[in-house]
Amino acid sequence: MIHDEAVLKANEIGSRVLSPAAAQNDKAGRFSTEAVKSLGESGLLGLMLPAQIGGSGLGPRTFAAVISVLAEADASVAMVYLMHVLGTATILAARPGASQGVAPTLKEITAGRHLSTLAFSEAGSRSHFWTPVSRARKNGSGVRISAKKSWVTSAGHAQSYIVSSLAPDGSGPTDSTLYLVLEGTPGLSVAGSWDGLGLRANASAPIALDDCEVPSNFQLTEDCAGFQVMLNVVLPLFNLGTGSVALGLCRAAVASTAVHLKTARFEHLGQSLGESLPTLRAQLAAMQIDTDGLSARIDDLVDHLERPRETTMLRVLETKAAAGDIAINVTSTAMRVCGGAAFSKHLSIERLFRDAHAGAVMAPTGDVLREFIGRALLGMPLF
Ligand SMILES: Cc1cc2nc3c(=O)[nH]c(=O)nc-3n(C[C@H](O)[C@H](O)[C@H](O)COP(=O)(O)OP(=O)(O)OC[C@H]3O[C@@H](n4cnc5c(N)ncnc54)[C@H](O)[C@@H]3O)c2cc1C
């Protein structure tokens, strides 16, 4: 599969599977198993896996484009896909001692039959996912893990969870290790329901691990090396992906607002809203300017990830922080421009507005990113 083909497939799934069901799934808080099935059948679940093991071998440019296209149709599904690609990247980066253990999982992913996700955030350390409070206990050559994971996208629907936990002998707060925990592992359970303000159809419920046994060939990182993988493998793609979800939401908001301004009419004036009110046209223009600005920012981050340089980590941090604010601003403007029709849920805009608020609270949150950027600019340590 090449870049254009992947984006075409995402477009096709977006219009055939996601768009028609997005409103209903949002209302019911229903996870779209049809969407995951379509993504699997299209080959998109193995997008970034190497061709030698059956993947498409595509990079961050295609990942970002596919995510933004999916998010334009349904941001809940785009976030499910984003978490899957991150889980997949972490499995692919497994230490040599785990390569045989994870091989069947990678094969299932390239066959489109396996959805993965990240289970990092814990109730105890909240948004500071880099400092889990759970600690794995040695169990022969493997470990046993008990942990309360507070939000896990695709909870109960994924076939695997990338679980962080402090290493048995770790001495510092970031001395974590990452493990692969398969669905059906005794002790693994969904520990609550998901009834969020936005992204309601992505099953981001809590997960409990109760003395789960994890064999050594499912230990993805060396002891205490989880933090480095979070930083080097997960963070860049996560920030690019959430930025791309934000971009999809902004594009959808611009498109829906334009349709409303063209179709809603002042009958007494014989004009559409857009024809009648310059202030609405100006606000639509501001939304478009912000959306294209975000698009340029994402292109810039893709370029930095393709050709890493000194400023790359700064761009990684900046992009998610900016994207969260832009998505909230653009969708808030859309709510104002479309007035009562948006407020009374006659348009998809209120869903976009609610979904847009998730990006900023997903860790690293916008506040934390700004704190990191400020520290980096002043030459202070980030952690
Ligand atoms: C839809 C959704 C899906 C999610 N999916 C997953 C998932 O798949 N896997 C996963 O591991 N997690 C997931 N999460 C969890 C997410 O990444 C965060 O951990 C969670 O949203 C943090 O919420 P909190 O209220 O506990 O944060 P808190 O830590 O209580 O933060 C409260 C406030 O304090 C601010 N704050 C915290 N620390 C600092 C600081 N150092 N400096 C400045 N301000 C700070 C925050 O920005 C926030 O405004 C998901 C969350 C959501 C909403």
Tab-separated table of C-alpha atoms and ligand atoms in Angstrom:
chain	number	residue	atom	x	y	z
A	1	MET	CA	0.000	0.000	0.000
A	2	ILE	CA	1.301	3.470	-0.821
A	3	HIS	CA	0.397	6.791	0.830
A	4	ASP	CA	-2.399	7.790	-1.563
A	5	GLU	CA	-3.994	4.358	-1.395
A	6	ALA	CA	-4.056	4.439	2.415
A	7	VAL	CA	-5.678	7.884	2.454
A	8	LEU	CA	-8.205	6.754	-0.173
A	9	LYS	CA	-9.109	3.729	1.948
A	10	ALA	CA	-9.521	5.918	5.032
A	11	ASN	CA	-11.791	8.235	3.014
A	12	GLU	CA	-13.867	5.311	1.784
A	13	ILE	CA	-14.270	3.850	5.294
A	14	GLY	CA	-15.028	7.320	6.621
A	15	SER	CA	-17.895	7.939	4.238
A	16	ARG	CA	-19.268	4.365	4.083
A	17	VAL	CA	-18.898	3.186	7.712
A	18	LEU	CA	-18.058	6.070	10.053
A	19	SER	CA	-20.135	9.075	8.954
A	20	PRO	CA	-23.518	7.315	8.756
A	21	ALA	CA	-23.172	5.902	12.299
A	22	ALA	CA	-21.199	8.637	14.106
A	23	ALA	CA	-24.180	10.534	15.571
A	24	GLN	CA	-25.944	7.391	16.761
A	25	ASN	CA	-22.797	5.845	18.265
A	26	ASP	CA	-22.011	9.120	20.020
A	27	LYS	CA	-25.504	9.300	21.491
A	28	ALA	CA	-25.458	5.691	22.673
A	29	GLY	CA	-21.777	5.726	23.718
A	30	ARG	CA	-21.376	2.703	21.461
A	31	PHE	CA	-17.952	1.429	20.336
A	32	SER	CA	-17.938	0.840	16.575
A	33	THR	CA	-16.850	-2.760	16.008
A	34	GLU	CA	-17.813	-2.251	12.332
A	35	ALA	CA	-15.220	0.501	12.034
A	36	VAL	CA	-12.457	-1.700	13.466
A	37	LYS	CA	-13.509	-4.556	11.176
A	38	SER	CA	-13.300	-2.269	8.138
A	39	LEU	CA	-9.929	-0.894	9.202
A	40	GLY	CA	-8.683	-4.466	9.577
A	41	GLU	CA	-10.015	-5.580	6.185
A	42	SER	CA	-8.482	-2.543	4.483
A	43	GLY	CA	-4.988	-3.318	5.801
A	44	LEU	CA	-4.841	-0.041	7.727
A	45	LEU	CA	-4.251	-1.763	11.107
A	46	GLY	CA	-0.750	-2.708	9.914
A	47	LEU	CA	-0.053	0.726	8.397
A	48	MET	CA	3.317	1.369	10.040
A	49	LEU	CA	4.533	-2.210	10.402
A	50	PRO	CA	7.403	-3.202	8.076
A	51	ALA	CA	6.601	-4.903	4.770
A	52	GLN	CA	8.811	-7.898	5.752
A	53	ILE	CA	6.216	-8.940	8.322
A	54	GLY	CA	3.206	-8.096	6.167
A	55	GLY	CA	2.652	-4.458	7.096
A	56	SER	CA	2.508	-1.463	4.765
A	57	GLY	CA	5.761	0.088	5.952
A	58	LEU	CA	4.323	3.599	5.830
A	59	GLY	CA	5.484	6.477	7.997
A	60	PRO	CA	4.207	9.408	10.059
A	61	ARG	CA	3.042	11.351	6.982
A	62	THR	CA	0.485	8.696	6.055
A	63	PHE	CA	-0.404	8.039	9.690
A	64	ALA	CA	-1.271	11.738	10.165
A	65	ALA	CA	-3.280	11.923	6.934
A	66	VAL	CA	-5.266	8.746	7.690
A	67	ILE	CA	-6.060	9.917	11.236
A	68	SER	CA	-7.279	13.347	10.133
A	69	VAL	CA	-9.506	11.790	7.453
A	70	LEU	CA	-11.012	9.351	9.973
A	71	ALA	CA	-11.486	12.135	12.540
A	72	GLU	CA	-13.377	14.246	10.027
A	73	ALA	CA	-15.957	11.457	9.954
A	74	ASP	CA	-15.781	10.259	13.573
A	75	ALA	CA	-13.120	11.359	16.065
A	76	SER	CA	-13.938	8.471	18.427
A	77	VAL	CA	-12.847	5.949	15.782
A	78	ALA	CA	-9.803	8.049	14.891
A	79	MET	CA	-8.697	7.918	18.549
A	80	VAL	CA	-9.223	4.135	18.656
A	81	TYR	CA	-7.048	3.852	15.551
A	82	LEU	CA	-4.419	6.213	16.970
A	83	MET	CA	-4.084	4.175	20.182
A	84	HIS	CA	-3.851	0.994	18.119
A	85	VAL	CA	-0.988	2.330	16.001
A	86	LEU	CA	0.857	3.413	19.159
A	87	GLY	CA	0.338	-0.015	20.733
A	88	THR	CA	1.599	-1.608	17.526
A	89	ALA	CA	4.690	0.620	17.400
A	90	THR	CA	5.511	-0.324	21.002
A	91	ILE	CA	5.144	-4.037	20.271
A	92	LEU	CA	7.346	-3.664	17.186
A	93	ALA	CA	10.015	-1.954	19.300
A	94	ALA	CA	10.081	-4.931	21.703
A	95	ARG	CA	13.448	-5.892	23.185
A	96	PRO	CA	15.152	-8.868	21.491
A	97	GLY	CA	14.159	-11.210	24.358
A	98	ALA	CA	10.468	-10.636	23.543
A	99	SER	CA	10.623	-10.818	19.751
A	100	GLN	CA	9.472	-14.449	19.578
A	101	GLY	CA	6.739	-13.849	22.149
A	102	VAL	CA	5.223	-10.897	20.265
A	103	ALA	CA	5.568	-12.350	16.747
A	104	PRO	CA	2.076	-13.964	16.702
A	105	THR	CA	0.517	-10.669	17.822
A	106	LEU	CA	2.258	-8.724	15.052
A	107	LYS	CA	1.065	-11.344	12.568
A	108	GLU	CA	-2.516	-10.963	13.753
A	109	ILE	CA	-2.231	-7.164	13.426
A	110	THR	CA	-1.009	-7.360	9.830
A	111	ALA	CA	-3.843	-9.805	9.117
A	112	GLY	CA	-6.260	-7.112	10.376
A	113	ARG	CA	-7.583	-9.236	13.230
A	114	HIS	CA	-5.966	-7.604	16.239
A	115	LEU	CA	-6.627	-4.216	17.857
A	116	SER	CA	-4.143	-2.926	20.414
A	117	THR	CA	-4.145	0.020	22.807
A	118	LEU	CA	-2.197	1.728	25.597
A	119	ALA	CA	-2.942	1.274	29.296
A	120	PHE	CA	-0.590	3.832	30.865
A	121	SER	CA	-2.637	6.277	32.989
A	122	GLU	CA	-3.240	5.117	36.540
A	123	ALA	CA	-5.734	6.345	39.100
A	124	GLY	CA	-2.847	7.046	41.496
A	125	SER	CA	-0.689	9.247	39.265
A	126	ARG	CA	-3.541	10.590	37.095
A	127	SER	CA	-2.258	12.453	34.010
A	128	HIS	CA	1.401	11.866	34.973
A	129	PHE	CA	1.459	8.615	33.023
A	130	TRP	CA	5.260	8.502	33.073
A	131	THR	CA	5.162	7.707	36.818
A	132	PRO	CA	2.979	4.634	37.357
A	133	VAL	CA	2.254	3.842	41.003
A	134	SER	CA	1.752	0.114	40.391
A	135	ARG	CA	4.814	-2.110	40.666
A	136	ALA	CA	5.312	-5.446	38.893
A	137	ARG	CA	6.358	-8.323	41.156
A	138	LYS	CA	8.834	-10.987	40.084
A	139	ASN	CA	7.250	-14.326	39.250
A	140	GLY	CA	9.853	-16.805	38.066
A	141	SER	CA	11.286	-15.364	34.871
A	142	GLY	CA	8.160	-13.227	34.363
A	143	VAL	CA	6.103	-10.876	36.563
A	144	ARG	CA	2.707	-10.452	38.170
A	145	ILE	CA	0.984	-7.081	37.893
A	146	SER	CA	-1.824	-5.499	39.887
A	147	ALA	CA	-2.805	-2.017	38.700
A	148	LYS	CA	-5.720	0.377	38.322
A	149	LYS	CA	-5.562	1.849	34.822
A	150	SER	CA	-7.938	4.800	34.849
A	151	TRP	CA	-8.719	5.399	31.156
A	152	VAL	CA	-8.008	2.892	28.411
A	153	THR	CA	-9.311	3.623	24.919
A	154	SER	CA	-10.967	0.519	23.390
A	155	ALA	CA	-11.272	-1.076	26.851
A	156	GLY	CA	-12.916	-4.476	26.491
A	157	HIS	CA	-12.635	-4.335	22.681
A	158	ALA	CA	-8.863	-4.496	22.160
A	159	GLN	CA	-7.066	-7.804	21.805
A	160	SER	CA	-4.004	-6.436	23.607
A	161	TYR	CA	-3.039	-3.770	26.122
A	162	ILE	CA	0.396	-2.174	26.487
A	163	VAL	CA	0.648	-1.927	30.245
A	164	SER	CA	3.164	0.207	32.159
A	165	SER	CA	4.246	-0.638	35.685
A	166	LEU	CA	7.226	0.178	37.874
A	167	ALA	CA	9.960	-2.413	37.395
A	168	PRO	CA	10.271	-4.879	40.306
A	169	ASP	CA	13.652	-3.441	41.304
A	170	GLY	CA	13.188	0.089	39.953
A	171	SER	CA	14.316	2.769	42.374
A	172	GLY	CA	12.981	6.005	40.818
A	173	PRO	CA	9.430	7.164	39.954
A	174	THR	CA	9.997	6.787	36.195
A	175	ASP	CA	11.686	3.365	36.399
A	176	SER	CA	8.851	1.672	34.544
A	177	THR	CA	8.702	-1.363	32.271
A	178	LEU	CA	6.179	-1.978	29.482
A	179	TYR	CA	4.400	-5.305	29.100
A	180	LEU	CA	2.091	-6.876	26.541
A	181	VAL	CA	-1.099	-8.148	28.178
A	182	LEU	CA	-3.466	-10.068	25.936
A	183	GLU	CA	-7.258	-10.016	26.281
A	184	GLY	CA	-8.476	-12.979	28.271
A	185	THR	CA	-5.483	-12.906	30.632
A	186	PRO	CA	-6.832	-14.050	34.033
A	187	GLY	CA	-7.182	-11.026	36.336
A	188	LEU	CA	-7.644	-8.486	33.511
A	189	SER	CA	-11.053	-6.798	33.516
A	190	VAL	CA	-12.915	-3.683	32.445
A	191	ALA	CA	-13.521	-1.938	35.762
A	192	GLY	CA	-16.204	0.610	34.893
A	193	SER	CA	-18.145	2.214	32.094
A	194	TRP	CA	-17.325	5.114	29.796
A	195	ASP	CA	-19.775	8.019	29.673
A	196	GLY	CA	-17.553	10.908	28.594
A	197	LEU	CA	-18.485	14.398	27.482
A	198	GLY	CA	-16.801	13.739	24.140
A	199	LEU	CA	-15.246	10.834	22.256
A	200	ARG	CA	-18.192	8.941	23.674
A	201	ALA	CA	-17.898	6.081	21.202
A	202	ASN	CA	-14.347	5.009	22.029
A	203	ALA	CA	-14.867	2.971	25.212
A	204	SER	CA	-12.212	4.792	27.273
A	205	ALA	CA	-13.147	2.892	30.408
A	206	PRO	CA	-10.942	1.940	33.379
A	207	ILE	CA	-9.146	-1.404	33.350
A	208	ALA	CA	-8.106	-3.418	36.408
A	209	LEU	CA	-5.207	-5.844	36.516
A	210	ASP	CA	-5.565	-8.180	39.475
A	211	ASP	CA	-2.407	-10.224	39.907
A	212	CYS	CA	-2.092	-10.754	36.142
A	213	GLU	CA	0.677	-13.143	35.186
A	214	VAL	CA	2.916	-11.822	32.400
A	215	PRO	CA	5.584	-14.174	30.982
A	216	SER	CA	9.066	-12.826	30.282
A	217	ASN	CA	8.623	-13.004	26.506
A	218	PHE	CA	5.769	-10.463	26.856
A	219	GLN	CA	8.055	-7.994	28.647
A	220	LEU	CA	8.424	-5.411	25.878
A	221	THR	CA	11.202	-3.256	27.324
A	222	GLU	CA	14.204	-3.981	29.464
A	223	ASP	CA	13.602	-3.366	33.174
A	224	CYS	CA	13.256	0.378	33.864
A	225	ALA	CA	13.381	1.217	30.113
A	226	GLY	CA	9.621	1.858	29.737
A	227	PHE	CA	10.025	5.600	30.203
A	228	GLN	CA	12.487	5.867	27.294
A	229	VAL	CA	10.084	4.003	24.996
A	230	MET	CA	7.210	6.243	26.125
A	231	LEU	CA	9.340	9.258	25.281
A	232	ASN	CA	10.963	8.114	22.041
A	233	VAL	CA	8.420	5.756	20.463
A	234	VAL	CA	5.016	6.735	21.865
A	235	LEU	CA	5.117	10.484	22.521
A	236	PRO	CA	6.054	11.741	19.019
A	237	LEU	CA	3.379	9.645	17.305
A	238	PHE	CA	0.785	10.320	20.006
A	239	ASN	CA	1.243	14.068	19.724
A	240	LEU	CA	1.194	13.924	15.926
A	241	GLY	CA	-1.905	11.718	16.044
A	242	THR	CA	-3.872	13.866	18.513
A	243	GLY	CA	-2.925	16.911	16.429
A	244	SER	CA	-4.325	15.114	13.403
A	245	VAL	CA	-7.544	14.224	15.232
A	246	ALA	CA	-7.854	17.944	16.063
A	247	LEU	CA	-7.289	18.815	12.403
A	248	GLY	CA	-10.035	16.419	11.285
A	249	LEU	CA	-12.416	17.952	13.822
A	250	CYS	CA	-11.579	21.482	12.614
A	251	ARG	CA	-12.116	20.523	8.970
A	252	ALA	CA	-15.456	18.937	9.812
A	253	ALA	CA	-16.480	22.041	11.760
A	254	VAL	CA	-15.593	24.359	8.844
A	255	ALA	CA	-17.468	22.160	6.371
A	256	SER	CA	-20.608	21.822	8.545
A	257	THR	CA	-20.635	25.533	9.323
A	258	ALA	CA	-20.341	26.423	5.639
A	259	VAL	CA	-23.240	24.106	4.772
A	260	HIS	CA	-25.365	25.670	7.507
A	261	LEU	CA	-24.539	29.217	6.374
A	262	LYS	CA	-25.531	28.319	2.813
A	263	THR	CA	-28.741	26.418	3.627
A	264	ALA	CA	-30.300	28.133	6.677
A	265	ARG	CA	-32.327	31.134	5.513
A	266	PHE	CA	-33.853	34.372	6.680
A	267	GLU	CA	-37.058	33.980	4.694
A	268	HIS	CA	-38.143	37.530	5.497
A	269	LEU	CA	-34.952	38.822	3.850
A	270	GLY	CA	-34.813	36.277	1.031
A	271	GLN	CA	-31.198	35.429	1.926
A	272	SER	CA	-29.184	32.613	3.480
A	273	LEU	CA	-27.436	33.319	6.782
A	274	GLY	CA	-24.114	33.488	4.957
A	275	GLU	CA	-25.427	35.954	2.376
A	276	SER	CA	-26.991	38.089	5.034
A	277	LEU	CA	-24.407	38.465	7.787
A	278	PRO	CA	-20.773	39.557	7.201
A	279	THR	CA	-19.934	38.742	10.836
A	280	LEU	CA	-20.723	35.076	10.219
A	281	ARG	CA	-18.580	35.066	7.064
A	282	ALA	CA	-15.707	36.621	9.020
A	283	GLN	CA	-15.963	33.995	11.757
A	284	LEU	CA	-16.059	31.203	9.179
A	285	ALA	CA	-12.946	32.713	7.612
A	286	ALA	CA	-11.189	32.772	11.003
A	287	MET	CA	-12.042	29.080	11.459
A	288	GLN	CA	-10.560	28.291	8.047
A	289	ILE	CA	-7.382	30.276	8.780
A	290	ASP	CA	-6.859	28.425	12.081
A	291	THR	CA	-7.540	25.070	10.434
A	292	ASP	CA	-5.023	25.653	7.657
A	293	GLY	CA	-2.541	26.926	10.234
A	294	LEU	CA	-2.897	23.660	12.155
A	295	SER	CA	-2.481	21.701	8.933
A	296	ALA	CA	0.800	23.521	8.237
A	297	ARG	CA	1.950	22.863	11.797
A	298	ILE	CA	1.248	19.149	11.378
A	299	ASP	CA	3.147	19.068	8.059
A	300	ASP	CA	6.052	20.731	9.849
A	301	LEU	CA	6.000	18.090	12.608
A	302	VAL	CA	5.875	15.290	10.010
A	303	ASP	CA	8.929	16.826	8.365
A	304	HIS	CA	10.706	16.950	11.744
A	305	LEU	CA	9.873	13.285	12.419
A	306	GLU	CA	11.057	12.243	8.952
A	307	ARG	CA	14.293	14.217	9.328
A	308	PRO	CA	14.927	14.484	13.089
A	309	ARG	CA	16.929	17.488	14.220
A	310	GLU	CA	17.574	19.585	17.308
A	311	THR	CA	14.127	21.207	17.297
A	312	THR	CA	12.161	17.976	16.842
A	313	MET	CA	11.155	17.386	20.485
A	314	LEU	CA	10.085	21.015	20.826
A	315	ARG	CA	7.837	20.604	17.764
A	316	VAL	CA	6.429	17.370	19.218
A	317	LEU	CA	5.431	19.221	22.395
A	318	GLU	CA	4.190	22.371	20.642
A	319	THR	CA	1.996	20.602	18.109
A	320	LYS	CA	-0.264	18.818	20.582
A	321	ALA	CA	-0.498	21.894	22.829
A	322	ALA	CA	-1.462	24.119	19.881
A	323	ALA	CA	-3.799	21.558	18.312
A	324	GLY	CA	-5.838	21.174	21.511
A	325	ASP	CA	-6.424	24.921	21.763
A	326	ILE	CA	-7.124	25.357	18.041
A	327	ALA	CA	-9.702	22.550	17.969
A	328	ILE	CA	-11.509	24.039	20.966
A	329	ASN	CA	-11.433	27.537	19.429
A	330	VAL	CA	-12.588	26.464	15.970
A	331	THR	CA	-15.428	24.265	17.228
A	332	SER	CA	-16.481	26.933	19.768
A	333	THR	CA	-16.682	29.468	16.952
A	334	ALA	CA	-18.733	26.980	14.955
A	335	MET	CA	-21.136	26.663	17.897
A	336	ARG	CA	-21.542	30.446	18.027
A	337	VAL	CA	-21.914	30.886	14.270
A	338	CYS	CA	-24.525	28.156	13.976
A	339	GLY	CA	-26.409	29.443	17.030
A	340	GLY	CA	-29.561	27.665	18.149
A	341	ALA	CA	-29.318	25.001	15.455
A	342	ALA	CA	-25.970	23.852	16.914
A	343	PHE	CA	-27.032	24.298	20.532
A	344	SER	CA	-30.155	22.209	20.100
A	345	LYS	CA	-28.104	19.408	18.492
A	346	HIS	CA	-29.639	19.684	15.015
A	347	LEU	CA	-26.147	19.716	13.553
A	348	SER	CA	-23.050	17.558	14.105
A	349	ILE	CA	-21.237	20.642	15.421
A	350	GLU	CA	-22.010	20.072	19.081
A	351	ARG	CA	-20.458	16.574	18.822
A	352	LEU	CA	-17.339	18.072	17.238
A	353	PHE	CA	-17.246	20.682	20.028
A	354	ARG	CA	-17.443	17.997	22.739
A	355	ASP	CA	-14.930	15.722	20.996
A	356	ALA	CA	-12.508	18.647	20.576
A	357	HIS	CA	-12.222	19.024	24.350
A	358	ALA	CA	-10.668	15.564	24.808
A	359	GLY	CA	-7.322	16.346	23.164
A	360	ALA	CA	-6.305	18.957	25.710
A	361	VAL	CA	-7.035	16.703	28.728
A	362	MET	CA	-5.372	13.624	27.267
A	363	ALA	CA	-1.902	13.272	28.731
A	364	PRO	CA	0.456	14.957	28.276
A	365	THR	CA	-2.226	17.603	28.809
A	366	GLY	CA	-1.989	21.039	27.219
A	367	ASP	CA	-0.972	22.513	30.590
A	368	VAL	CA	1.792	19.963	31.079
A	369	LEU	CA	3.063	20.521	27.537
A	370	ARG	CA	3.264	24.275	28.092
A	371	GLU	CA	5.127	23.615	31.352
A	372	PHE	CA	7.586	21.316	29.488
A	373	ILE	CA	8.092	23.847	26.682
A	374	GLY	CA	8.722	26.654	29.177
A	375	ARG	CA	11.226	24.503	31.063
A	376	ALA	CA	12.963	23.486	27.826
A	377	LEU	CA	13.287	27.122	26.739
A	378	LEU	CA	14.871	27.994	30.074
A	379	GLY	CA	17.231	25.031	29.973
A	380	MET	CA	15.543	23.411	32.998
A	381	PRO	CA	15.098	19.612	33.299
A	382	LEU	CA	11.638	18.418	32.146
A	383	PHE	CA	11.198	15.686	34.768
B	1	LIG	C1	-11.122	10.242	25.916
B	1	LIG	C2	-9.921	9.839	26.706
B	1	LIG	C3	-9.207	8.715	26.310
B	1	LIG	C4	-8.091	8.298	27.037
B	1	LIG	N1	-7.419	7.187	26.632
B	1	LIG	C5	-6.331	6.754	27.325
B	1	LIG	C6	-5.632	5.582	26.947
B	1	LIG	O1	-5.987	4.912	25.979
B	1	LIG	N2	-4.571	5.187	27.679
B	1	LIG	C7	-4.139	5.909	28.760
B	1	LIG	O2	-3.147	5.512	29.373
B	1	LIG	N3	-4.785	7.035	29.165
B	1	LIG	C8	-5.873	7.469	28.469
B	1	LIG	N4	-6.543	8.619	28.881
B	1	LIG	C9	-6.102	9.316	30.090
B	1	LIG	C10	-5.440	10.661	29.801
B	1	LIG	O3	-4.277	10.488	29.053
B	1	LIG	C11	-5.124	11.395	31.095
B	1	LIG	O4	-4.347	10.598	31.917
B	1	LIG	C12	-6.347	11.806	31.837
B	1	LIG	O5	-7.244	12.445	30.990
B	1	LIG	C13	-5.926	12.728	32.962
B	1	LIG	O6	-7.051	13.225	33.649
B	1	LIG	P1	-6.962	13.693	35.191
B	1	LIG	O7	-8.143	14.517	35.441
B	1	LIG	O8	-6.728	12.542	36.063
B	1	LIG	O9	-5.684	14.604	35.199
B	1	LIG	P2	-5.039	15.362	36.440
B	1	LIG	O10	-3.639	14.897	36.555
B	1	LIG	O11	-5.900	15.282	37.659
B	1	LIG	O12	-5.027	16.851	35.902
B	1	LIG	C14	-5.943	17.872	36.357
B	1	LIG	C15	-5.512	19.200	35.794
B	1	LIG	O13	-4.207	19.519	36.267
B	1	LIG	C16	-3.359	19.860	35.191
B	1	LIG	N5	-1.994	19.421	35.490
B	1	LIG	C17	-1.586	18.182	35.902
B	1	LIG	N6	-0.251	18.153	36.057
B	1	LIG	C18	0.221	19.380	35.741
B	1	LIG	C19	1.501	19.960	35.696
B	1	LIG	N7	2.607	19.288	36.011
B	1	LIG	N8	1.595	21.262	35.304
B	1	LIG	C20	0.492	21.960	34.969
B	1	LIG	N9	-0.762	21.464	34.998
B	1	LIG	C21	-0.908	20.186	35.373
B	1	LIG	C22	-3.942	19.116	34.001
B	1	LIG	O14	-3.605	19.743	32.780
B	1	LIG	C23	-5.432	19.184	34.269
B	1	LIG	O15	-5.951	20.396	33.780
B	1	LIG	C24	-7.668	9.033	28.172
B	1	LIG	C25	-8.393	10.189	28.559
B	1	LIG	C26	-9.496	10.575	27.843
B	1	LIG	C27	-10.258	11.801	28.300
